Coordinates of C-alpha atoms in Angstrom, one line a residue:
X690 CA 0.0 0.0 0.0
X691 CA 2.8 2.4 0.9
X692 CA 4.6 1.6 -2.3
X693 CA 1.4 2.3 -4.4
X694 CA 0.9 5.6 -2.6
X695 CA 4.5 6.7 -3.1
X696 CA 4.2 5.8 -6.8
X697 CA 1.0 7.8 -7.3
X698 CA 2.3 10.9 -5.4
X699 CA 5.5 10.8 -7.4
X700 CA 3.6 10.5 -10.7
X701 CA 1.5 13.6 -9.8
X702 CA 4.6 15.6 -8.9
X703 CA 6.3 14.5 -12.1
X704 CA 3.3 15.4 -14.2
X705 CA 3.1 18.9 -12.6
X706 CA 6.8 19.4 -13.4
X707 CA 6.3 18.4 -17.0
X708 CA 3.3 20.8 -17.4
X709 CA 5.3 23.6 -15.8
X710 CA 8.2 23.1 -18.2
X711 CA 5.9 23.1 -21.2
X712 CA 3.9 26.1 -20.2
X713 CA 7.0 28.0 -19.1
X714 CA 8.6 27.6 -22.5
X715 CA 5.5 28.8 -24.2
X716 CA 5.0 31.8 -21.9
X717 CA 8.6 32.9 -22.3
X718 CA 7.9 33.2 -26.1
X719 CA 4.5 34.8 -25.4
X720 CA 6.1 37.5 -23.1
X721 CA 8.6 38.3 -25.8
X722 CA 5.9 38.6 -28.4
X723 CA 3.3 40.6 -26.4
X724 CA 5.3 42.6 -23.8
X725 CA 2.3 42.0 -21.5
X726 CA 2.7 42.5 -17.8
X727 CA -0.2 40.2 -17.2
X728 CA 1.5 37.5 -19.3
X729 CA 4.7 38.2 -17.4
X730 CA 2.8 37.6 -14.2
X731 CA 1.5 34.3 -15.6
X732 CA 5.0 33.3 -16.6
X733 CA 6.3 34.1 -13.1
X734 CA 3.5 32.0 -11.6
X735 CA 4.5 29.1 -14.0
X736 CA 8.1 29.4 -12.9
X737 CA 7.0 29.2 -9.3
X738 CA 4.9 26.2 -10.3
X739 CA 8.0 24.5 -11.6
X740 CA 10.2 25.2 -8.5
X741 CA 7.2 24.3 -6.2
X742 CA 6.6 21.1 -8.1
X743 CA 10.3 20.1 -7.6
X744 CA 9.9 20.9 -3.9
X745 CA 6.8 18.8 -3.8
X746 CA 8.5 15.9 -5.5
X747 CA 11.4 16.0 -3.0
X748 CA 8.9 16.3 -0.1
X749 CA 6.7 13.4 -1.1
X750 CA 9.9 11.2 -1.5
X751 CA 11.2 12.2 1.9
X752 CA 7.8 12.0 3.6
X753 CA 7.3 8.5 2.3
X754 CA 10.5 7.3 4.1
X755 CA 9.8 5.2 7.2
X756 CA 10.7 6.3 10.7
X757 CA 14.4 5.9 11.5
X758 CA 16.7 6.4 14.5
X759 CA 16.7 10.2 14.1
X760 CA 13.1 10.6 13.1
X761 CA 11.0 8.3 15.2
X762 CA 7.8 10.0 14.2
X763 CA 8.5 9.7 10.5
X764 CA 9.3 12.4 7.9
X765 CA 5.8 13.8 7.2
X766 CA 6.7 17.4 8.0
X767 CA 8.9 17.5 4.9
X768 CA 5.7 18.4 3.1
X769 CA 5.1 21.4 5.3
X770 CA 8.7 22.6 4.9
X771 CA 8.2 22.4 1.1
X772 CA 5.0 24.5 1.4
X773 CA 6.9 27.2 3.3
X774 CA 9.6 27.2 0.6
X775 CA 6.8 27.7 -2.0
X776 CA 5.4 30.6 0.1
X777 CA 8.7 32.5 0.1
X778 CA 9.0 32.1 -3.7
X779 CA 5.5 33.3 -4.2
X780 CA 5.9 36.4 -2.1
X781 CA 9.2 37.4 -3.9
X782 CA 7.5 36.8 -7.3
X783 CA 4.4 38.8 -6.4
X784 CA 6.5 41.7 -5.1
X785 CA 8.6 41.9 -8.4
X786 CA 5.4 41.7 -10.5
X787 CA 3.7 44.5 -8.5
X788 CA 6.8 46.7 -9.0
X789 CA 6.8 46.0 -12.8
X790 CA 3.0 46.7 -13.0
X791 CA 3.3 50.0 -11.1
X792 CA 6.1 51.2 -13.4
X793 CA 3.9 50.2 -16.4
X794 CA 1.1 52.4 -15.0
X795 CA 3.3 55.4 -14.4
X796 CA 5.5 55.2 -17.5
X797 CA 3.0 53.7 -19.9
X798 CA 3.6 50.9 -22.4
X799 CA 1.9 48.9 -25.1
X800 CA 1.2 45.2 -25.6
X801 CA 1.5 43.5 -28.9
X802 CA 0.5 40.3 -30.6
X803 CA -2.6 39.5 -28.6
X804 CA -3.3 36.4 -30.7
X805 CA 0.0 34.8 -29.5
X806 CA -0.7 35.5 -25.8
X807 CA -4.3 34.3 -26.1
X808 CA -3.3 31.1 -27.9
X809 CA -0.6 30.3 -25.3
X810 CA -3.2 30.9 -22.5
X811 CA -5.7 28.6 -24.1
X812 CA -3.0 25.9 -24.3
X813 CA -2.2 26.5 -20.7
X814 CA -5.8 26.1 -19.6
X815 CA -6.2 22.8 -21.4
X816 CA -2.9 21.4 -20.0
X817 CA -3.8 22.6 -16.5
X818 CA -7.2 21.0 -16.6
X819 CA -5.7 17.7 -17.6
X820 CA -3.1 17.9 -14.8
X821 CA -5.7 18.9 -12.1
X822 CA -7.9 15.9 -13.1
X823 CA -4.9 13.5 -12.5
X824 CA -4.0 15.3 -9.3
X825 CA -7.6 14.9 -8.0
X826 CA -7.4 11.2 -8.8
X827 CA -4.1 10.9 -6.9
X828 CA -5.5 12.9 -3.9
X829 CA -8.6 10.6 -3.8
X830 CA -6.3 7.6 -3.6
X831 CA -3.6 8.9 -1.3
X832 CA -5.0 11.9 0.7
X833 CA -1.6 13.6 0.2
X834 CA -1.4 17.1 1.6
X835 CA 1.5 18.1 -0.7
X836 CA -0.4 17.0 -3.8
X837 CA -3.6 18.6 -2.5
X838 CA -1.8 22.0 -2.0
X839 CA -0.1 21.7 -5.5
X840 CA -3.5 21.0 -7.1
X841 CA -5.2 24.0 -5.4
X842 CA -2.3 26.2 -6.8
X843 CA -2.8 24.8 -10.3
X844 CA -6.5 25.4 -10.1
X845 CA -5.8 29.1 -9.4
X846 CA -3.7 29.1 -12.5
X847 CA -6.9 28.6 -14.5
X848 CA -8.1 32.0 -13.3
X849 CA -4.7 33.5 -14.0
X850 CA -4.7 32.4 -17.6
X851 CA -8.3 33.7 -18.0
X852 CA -7.1 37.0 -16.6
X853 CA -4.3 37.2 -19.1
X854 CA -6.8 36.6 -22.0
X855 CA -9.1 39.4 -20.6
X856 CA -6.2 41.8 -20.2
X857 CA -5.0 41.3 -23.8
X858 CA -8.5 41.6 -25.2
X859 CA -9.3 44.8 -23.2
X860 CA -5.9 46.3 -24.0
X861 CA -5.6 45.6 -27.7
X862 CA -9.1 45.2 -29.0
X863 CA -11.0 47.6 -26.7
X864 CA -8.3 50.2 -26.3
X865 CA -8.1 50.2 -22.5
X866 CA -4.3 50.4 -22.1
X867 CA -4.3 50.3 -18.3
X868 CA -6.0 46.9 -18.3
X869 CA -2.7 45.0 -18.7
X870 CA -0.9 46.5 -15.7
X871 CA -4.0 46.5 -13.6
X872 CA -4.5 42.8 -14.3
X873 CA -0.9 42.3 -13.4
X874 CA -1.5 43.9 -10.0
X875 CA -4.6 41.7 -9.6
X876 CA -2.5 38.6 -10.4
X877 CA 0.1 39.7 -7.8
X878 CA -2.6 40.1 -5.2
X879 CA -3.9 36.6 -6.1
X880 CA -0.5 35.1 -5.6
X881 CA -0.1 36.8 -2.2
X882 CA -3.5 35.4 -1.1
X883 CA -2.4 31.9 -2.2
X884 CA 0.8 32.4 -0.2
X885 CA -1.1 33.4 2.9
X886 CA -3.4 30.3 2.7
X887 CA -0.5 28.0 2.0
X888 CA 1.5 29.4 4.9
X889 CA -1.4 29.1 7.3
X890 CA -1.8 25.4 6.7
X891 CA 1.9 24.7 6.7
X892 CA 2.4 26.6 10.0
X893 CA -0.5 24.7 11.5
X894 CA 1.3 21.4 10.7
X895 CA 4.7 22.6 11.9
X896 CA 3.3 24.0 15.1
X897 CA 1.3 20.8 15.8
X898 CA -2.1 22.5 15.6
X899 CA -5.0 20.4 16.9
X900 CA -7.2 18.5 14.5
X901 CA -10.3 20.4 13.2
X902 CA -13.1 20.3 15.7
X903 CA -15.4 18.0 13.7
X904 CA -12.5 15.4 13.4
X905 CA -11.8 15.7 17.2
X906 CA -15.5 15.2 18.0
X907 CA -15.8 12.2 15.7
X908 CA -12.7 10.7 17.4
X909 CA -14.2 11.2 20.9
X910 CA -17.6 9.8 19.8
X911 CA -15.8 6.6 18.5
X912 CA -13.9 6.2 21.8
X913 CA -17.2 6.8 23.8
X914 CA -18.6 3.6 22.2
X915 CA -16.4 1.6 24.7
X916 CA -18.3 1.6 28.0
X917 CA -15.3 0.2 29.9
X918 CA -13.5 3.6 29.4
X919 CA -14.2 6.5 31.8
X920 CA -13.1 10.1 31.9
X921 CA -11.3 10.6 28.6
X922 CA -9.0 13.6 29.2
X923 CA -5.8 15.3 28.1
X924 CA -6.6 14.6 24.5
X925 CA -3.9 15.9 22.2
X926 CA -3.9 15.6 18.4
X927 CA -1.7 16.7 15.6
X928 CA -1.0 16.0 11.9
X929 CA 2.4 15.4 10.2
X930 CA 2.2 15.0 6.5
X931 CA -0.3 12.2 5.8
X932 CA -0.1 10.8 9.3
X933 CA -2.3 11.8 12.3
X934 CA -1.3 11.4 15.9
X935 CA -3.6 11.2 18.9
X936 CA -2.9 10.6 22.6
X937 CA -5.2 10.8 25.7
X938 CA -5.7 9.5 29.2
X939 CA -8.6 7.3 30.3
X940 CA -9.7 6.0 33.7
X941 CA -10.0 2.3 34.4
X942 CA -10.9 0.5 37.6
X943 CA -8.1 0.6 40.1
X944 CA -8.4 -3.1 40.9
X945 CA -8.0 -4.2 37.2
X946 CA -4.9 -6.2 36.5
X947 CA -2.3 -5.0 34.1
X948 CA -3.2 -7.8 31.7
X949 CA -6.9 -6.9 31.8
X950 CA -6.2 -3.3 31.2
X951 CA -3.8 -4.1 28.4
X952 CA -6.6 -6.2 26.6
X953 CA -9.1 -3.3 27.0
X954 CA -6.7 -0.7 25.5
X955 CA -5.7 -3.1 22.7
X956 CA -9.4 -3.4 21.7
X957 CA -9.9 0.3 21.9
X958 CA -6.8 1.1 19.8
X959 CA -7.8 -1.4 17.1
X960 CA -11.3 0.1 16.8
X961 CA -10.0 3.7 16.7
X962 CA -7.3 2.8 14.1
X963 CA -10.0 1.2 11.9
X964 CA -12.1 4.3 12.0
X965 CA -9.1 6.7 11.7
X966 CA -6.5 5.0 9.4
X967 CA -3.0 6.3 9.3
X968 CA -3.3 7.5 12.9
X969 CA -0.8 6.7 15.6
X970 CA -2.6 6.4 18.9
X971 CA -1.1 6.5 22.4
X972 CA -3.4 5.8 25.4
X973 CA -2.3 6.4 29.0
X974 CA -4.2 4.6 31.8
X975 CA -5.2 6.3 35.1
X976 CA -6.8 4.5 38.0
X977 CA -10.4 5.6 38.4
X978 CA -10.6 8.8 40.3
X979 CA -7.0 9.8 39.8
X980 CA -6.3 13.5 39.1
X981 CA -3.1 14.4 37.3
X982 CA -3.2 18.2 37.5
X983 CA -5.9 19.6 39.8
X984 CA -7.3 22.9 38.4
X985 CA -5.8 22.5 34.9
X986 CA -8.9 22.2 32.7
X987 CA -6.7 21.8 29.6
X988 CA -5.6 18.5 31.1
X989 CA -8.5 17.4 33.3
X990 CA -11.5 18.3 31.1
X991 CA -13.5 15.1 30.5
X992 CA -14.1 14.8 26.8
X993 CA -16.9 12.2 27.3
X994 CA -18.7 14.7 29.6
X995 CA -18.2 17.5 27.1
X996 CA -19.7 15.3 24.4
X997 CA -22.8 14.6 26.5
X998 CA -23.3 18.2 27.5
X999 CA -23.2 19.2 23.8
X1000 CA -26.0 16.8 22.9

């Protein structure tokens, strides 16, 4: 299963690299032909796509490596590091594009050969649609965060290419010469928005942000199906790459033997892992009535009680 997943994620990363190379070559020619700021912005985004796709390829290869002596929790955060690298590139590119667009507005300038720019943009849209379709298939099979992020970025490229077409049409066919630099600024803003979204998710993973509330609730509901467990508390969750981690305390009768308690926890872990695959679960047993940190609601809050109170 791991080998199949690795092969699919690598194929998606390689496909995005191939598309970025093709479109980058075409857009370099189109920028030379049209002198369009919007097309230059699209080229900059494609160049970022290429570098980002290389980073994604390295990340999925590293993230697929099993735990070793120095990385006992695996290598899943390689995907988040790759995302942060993409964010830095996007911000630099958007800043340079904004500077070029402002100069164009101040000093003026004309675009040329709208047909070349529009033709390249149409080819880019067709190639991107094919790539996104394959990425969605891979994400459905693997649930890869790196490929999901890459796919979202390529979906935004569809809008960018449509913006280039609109800018060239408005500039050359309708005579609105400020359309090209204004669309260039719009593309820069779009790139910065994507950078903000990507950085937020990557930072959440790197900072061990808790699972989304609906996922946490579903996890507690599943654990609550086991009546032998009491007072589930100090629940901590995080995500690293494609793997989730959850740990919590539960109360068991003080007179229960170690062997009996072990059997109970084994059954609970097996059930939770079935409902939440790719999750590493650690359960700490407390004797019934034991309090670890009196007054610390972050540790002592009973998740089962909170679940009942919410119903």
